[in-house]
Every structure is written in structure tokens, then in C-alpha cells.
mmCIF file of C-alpha atoms in Angstrom:
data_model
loop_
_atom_site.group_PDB
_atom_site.id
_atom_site.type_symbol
_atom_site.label_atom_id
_atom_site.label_comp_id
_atom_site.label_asym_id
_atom_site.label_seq_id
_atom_site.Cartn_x
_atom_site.Cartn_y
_atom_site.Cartn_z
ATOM 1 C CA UNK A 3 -2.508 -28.899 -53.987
ATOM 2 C CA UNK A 4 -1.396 -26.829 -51.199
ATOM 3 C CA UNK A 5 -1.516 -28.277 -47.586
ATOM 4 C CA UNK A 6 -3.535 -27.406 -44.623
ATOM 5 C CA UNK A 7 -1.995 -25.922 -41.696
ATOM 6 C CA UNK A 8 -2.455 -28.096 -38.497
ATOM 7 C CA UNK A 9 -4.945 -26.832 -36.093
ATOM 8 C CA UNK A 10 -3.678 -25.603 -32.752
ATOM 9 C CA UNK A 11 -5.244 -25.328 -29.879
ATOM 10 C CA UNK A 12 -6.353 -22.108 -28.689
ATOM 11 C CA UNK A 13 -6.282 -21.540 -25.218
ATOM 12 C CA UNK A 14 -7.996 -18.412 -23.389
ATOM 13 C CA UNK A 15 -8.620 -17.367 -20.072
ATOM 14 C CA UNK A 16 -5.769 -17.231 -16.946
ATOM 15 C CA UNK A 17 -2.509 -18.379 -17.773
ATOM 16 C CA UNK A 18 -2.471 -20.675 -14.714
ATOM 17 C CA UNK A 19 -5.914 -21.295 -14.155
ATOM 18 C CA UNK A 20 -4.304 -23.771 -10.900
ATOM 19 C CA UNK A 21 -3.598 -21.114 -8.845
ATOM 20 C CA UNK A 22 -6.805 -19.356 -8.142
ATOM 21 C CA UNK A 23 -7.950 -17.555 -4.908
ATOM 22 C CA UNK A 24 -11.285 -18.606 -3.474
ATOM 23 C CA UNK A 25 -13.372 -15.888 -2.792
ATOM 24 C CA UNK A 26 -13.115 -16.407 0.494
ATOM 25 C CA UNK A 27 -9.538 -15.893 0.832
ATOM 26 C CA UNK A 28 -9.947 -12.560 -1.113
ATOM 27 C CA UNK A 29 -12.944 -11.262 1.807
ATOM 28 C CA UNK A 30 -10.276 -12.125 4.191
ATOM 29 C CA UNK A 31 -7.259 -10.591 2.895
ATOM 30 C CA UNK A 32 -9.031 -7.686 2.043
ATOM 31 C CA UNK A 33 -10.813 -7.096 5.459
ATOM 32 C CA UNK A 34 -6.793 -7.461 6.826
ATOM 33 C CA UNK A 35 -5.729 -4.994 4.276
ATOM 34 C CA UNK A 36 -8.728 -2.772 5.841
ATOM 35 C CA UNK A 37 -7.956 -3.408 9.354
ATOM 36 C CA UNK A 38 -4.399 -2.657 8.916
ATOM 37 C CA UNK A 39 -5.293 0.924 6.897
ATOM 38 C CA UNK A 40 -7.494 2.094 9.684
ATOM 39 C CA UNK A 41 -4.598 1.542 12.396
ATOM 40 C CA UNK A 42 -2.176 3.561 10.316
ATOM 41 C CA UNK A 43 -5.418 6.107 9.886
ATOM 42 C CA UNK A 44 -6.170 6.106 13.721
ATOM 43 C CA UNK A 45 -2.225 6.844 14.314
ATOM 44 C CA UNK A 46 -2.381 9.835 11.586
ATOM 45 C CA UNK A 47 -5.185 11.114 12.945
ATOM 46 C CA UNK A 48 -3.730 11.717 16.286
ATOM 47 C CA UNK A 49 -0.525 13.210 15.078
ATOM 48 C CA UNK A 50 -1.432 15.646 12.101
ATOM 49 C CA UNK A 51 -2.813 18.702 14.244
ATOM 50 C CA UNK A 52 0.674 18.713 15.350
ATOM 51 C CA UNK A 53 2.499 18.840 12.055
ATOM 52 C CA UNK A 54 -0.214 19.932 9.679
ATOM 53 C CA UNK A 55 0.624 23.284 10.252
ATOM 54 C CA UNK A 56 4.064 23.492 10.277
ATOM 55 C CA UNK A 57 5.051 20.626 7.567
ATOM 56 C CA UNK A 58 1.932 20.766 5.817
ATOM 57 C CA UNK A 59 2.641 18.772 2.008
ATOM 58 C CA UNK A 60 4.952 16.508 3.361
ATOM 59 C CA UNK A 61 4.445 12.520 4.027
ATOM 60 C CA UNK A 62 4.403 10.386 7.203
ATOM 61 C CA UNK A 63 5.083 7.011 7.128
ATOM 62 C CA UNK A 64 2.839 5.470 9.994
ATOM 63 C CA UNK A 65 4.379 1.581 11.277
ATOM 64 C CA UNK A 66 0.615 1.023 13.405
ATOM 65 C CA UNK A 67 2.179 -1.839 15.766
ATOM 66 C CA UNK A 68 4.970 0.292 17.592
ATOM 67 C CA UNK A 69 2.953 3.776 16.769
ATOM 68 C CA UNK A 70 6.391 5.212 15.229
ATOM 69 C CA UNK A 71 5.932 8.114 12.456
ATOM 70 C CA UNK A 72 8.461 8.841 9.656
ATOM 71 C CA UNK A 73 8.259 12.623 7.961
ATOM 72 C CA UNK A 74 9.892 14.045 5.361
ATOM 73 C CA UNK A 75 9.086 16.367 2.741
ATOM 74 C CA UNK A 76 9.787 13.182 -0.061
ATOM 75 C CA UNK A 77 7.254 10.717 -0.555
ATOM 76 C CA UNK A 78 9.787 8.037 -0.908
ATOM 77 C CA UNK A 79 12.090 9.635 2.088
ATOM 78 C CA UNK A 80 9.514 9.034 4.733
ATOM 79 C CA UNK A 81 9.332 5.271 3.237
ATOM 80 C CA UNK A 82 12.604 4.618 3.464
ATOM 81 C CA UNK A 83 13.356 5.751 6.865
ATOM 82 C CA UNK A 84 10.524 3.917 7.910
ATOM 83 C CA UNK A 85 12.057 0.745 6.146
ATOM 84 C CA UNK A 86 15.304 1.298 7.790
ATOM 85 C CA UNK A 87 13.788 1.293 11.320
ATOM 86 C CA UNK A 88 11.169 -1.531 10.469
ATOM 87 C CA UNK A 89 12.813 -3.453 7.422
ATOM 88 C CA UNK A 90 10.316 -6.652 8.084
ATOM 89 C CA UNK A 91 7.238 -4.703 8.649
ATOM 90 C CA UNK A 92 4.279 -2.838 6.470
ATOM 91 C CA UNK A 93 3.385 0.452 6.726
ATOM 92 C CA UNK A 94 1.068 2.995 5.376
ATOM 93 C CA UNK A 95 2.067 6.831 3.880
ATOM 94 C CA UNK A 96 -0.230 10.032 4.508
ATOM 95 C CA UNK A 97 0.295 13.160 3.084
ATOM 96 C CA UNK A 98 0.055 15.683 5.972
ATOM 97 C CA UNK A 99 -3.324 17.503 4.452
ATOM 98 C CA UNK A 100 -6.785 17.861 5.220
ATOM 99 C CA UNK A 101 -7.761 14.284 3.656
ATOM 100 C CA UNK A 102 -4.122 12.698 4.169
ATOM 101 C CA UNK A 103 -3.966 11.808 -0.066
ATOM 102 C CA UNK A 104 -0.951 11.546 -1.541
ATOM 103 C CA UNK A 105 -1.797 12.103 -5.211
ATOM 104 C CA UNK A 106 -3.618 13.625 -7.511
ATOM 105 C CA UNK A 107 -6.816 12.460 -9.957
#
């Protein structure tokens, strides 16, 4: 006779269903996340009349609590001088065009 195989269990669903985020805490976090995207916005919006013409297609890094700007013609240029000035602190990159996208769809 042949044997059965024993049954394992089958487990689905998160892989560590212990850590979970309330739904609360993921409202919050994302109306921080919002706040923080419309200071870096209100900061590009002041500053691209000034650039757009002259540096239009490049990217400025915008660090909203001292109001500094980082451009450079590379994406990941104007990051990393912002990082270099601000290594503890977020930031947000624009692209210096009509809607301040970076990429494409």
C-alpha cells in the first residue's frame, strides 16, 4: 500500500499578520505625506518663473523647512546635492515644466 503524505498546513494572507497599521495611522501618515508635498509645491511654485525659462527640463530638489532649492539638469544630481546639504531631512523633486512631473505615462 502506498502511504499518505502528511497534511500541512496552508497558510494565506500577510506574512506577519502582527504588524498591521490601523487605518487610522494610515489617514495620518498620509495627510503628513500631503502636507509635506504641498510645502515643497508652494516653494516650486514661487521659484519656477525664474528658471523655467532658462533651465527648462531640469529638476529642483525643494528641502520646504529652510526653503533651499537644488537644480541640475540630472534627476538624481539635484537629489544628491540636496542630500549633501540636508543629509537628515526629506525632500521633494520637480521637474522645471509647466506641471512640475518628472516622468512619463
Amino acid at each position: 500500500m502506498t502511504e499518505s503524505t502528511p497534511k500541512r498546513l496552508v497558510r494565506r494572507g500577510r506574512v506577519f499578520p502582527e504588524i498591521t497599521i490601523s487605518p487610522e495611522e494610515l489617514a495620518k501618515r498620509k495627510a503628513e505625506k500631503d502636507a509635506f508635498h504641498q510645502r515643497c509645491r508652494a516653494i516650486f511654485e514661487r521659484v519656477r518663473p525664474q528658471f523655467i525659462d532658462k533651465h527648462y527640463g531640469w529638476y529642483i530638489a525643494v528641502e520646504p523647512d529652510s526653503g533651499d532649492y537644488f537644480i541640475d539638469a540630472d534627476n538624481m544630481q539635484a537629489h544628491k546635492k540636496a542630500r549633501e546639504k540636508y543629509p537628515n531631512a526629506d525632500h521633494c523633486v520637480f521637474c522645471l515644466n509647466e506641471t512640475g512631473a518628472t516622468g512619463t505615462i
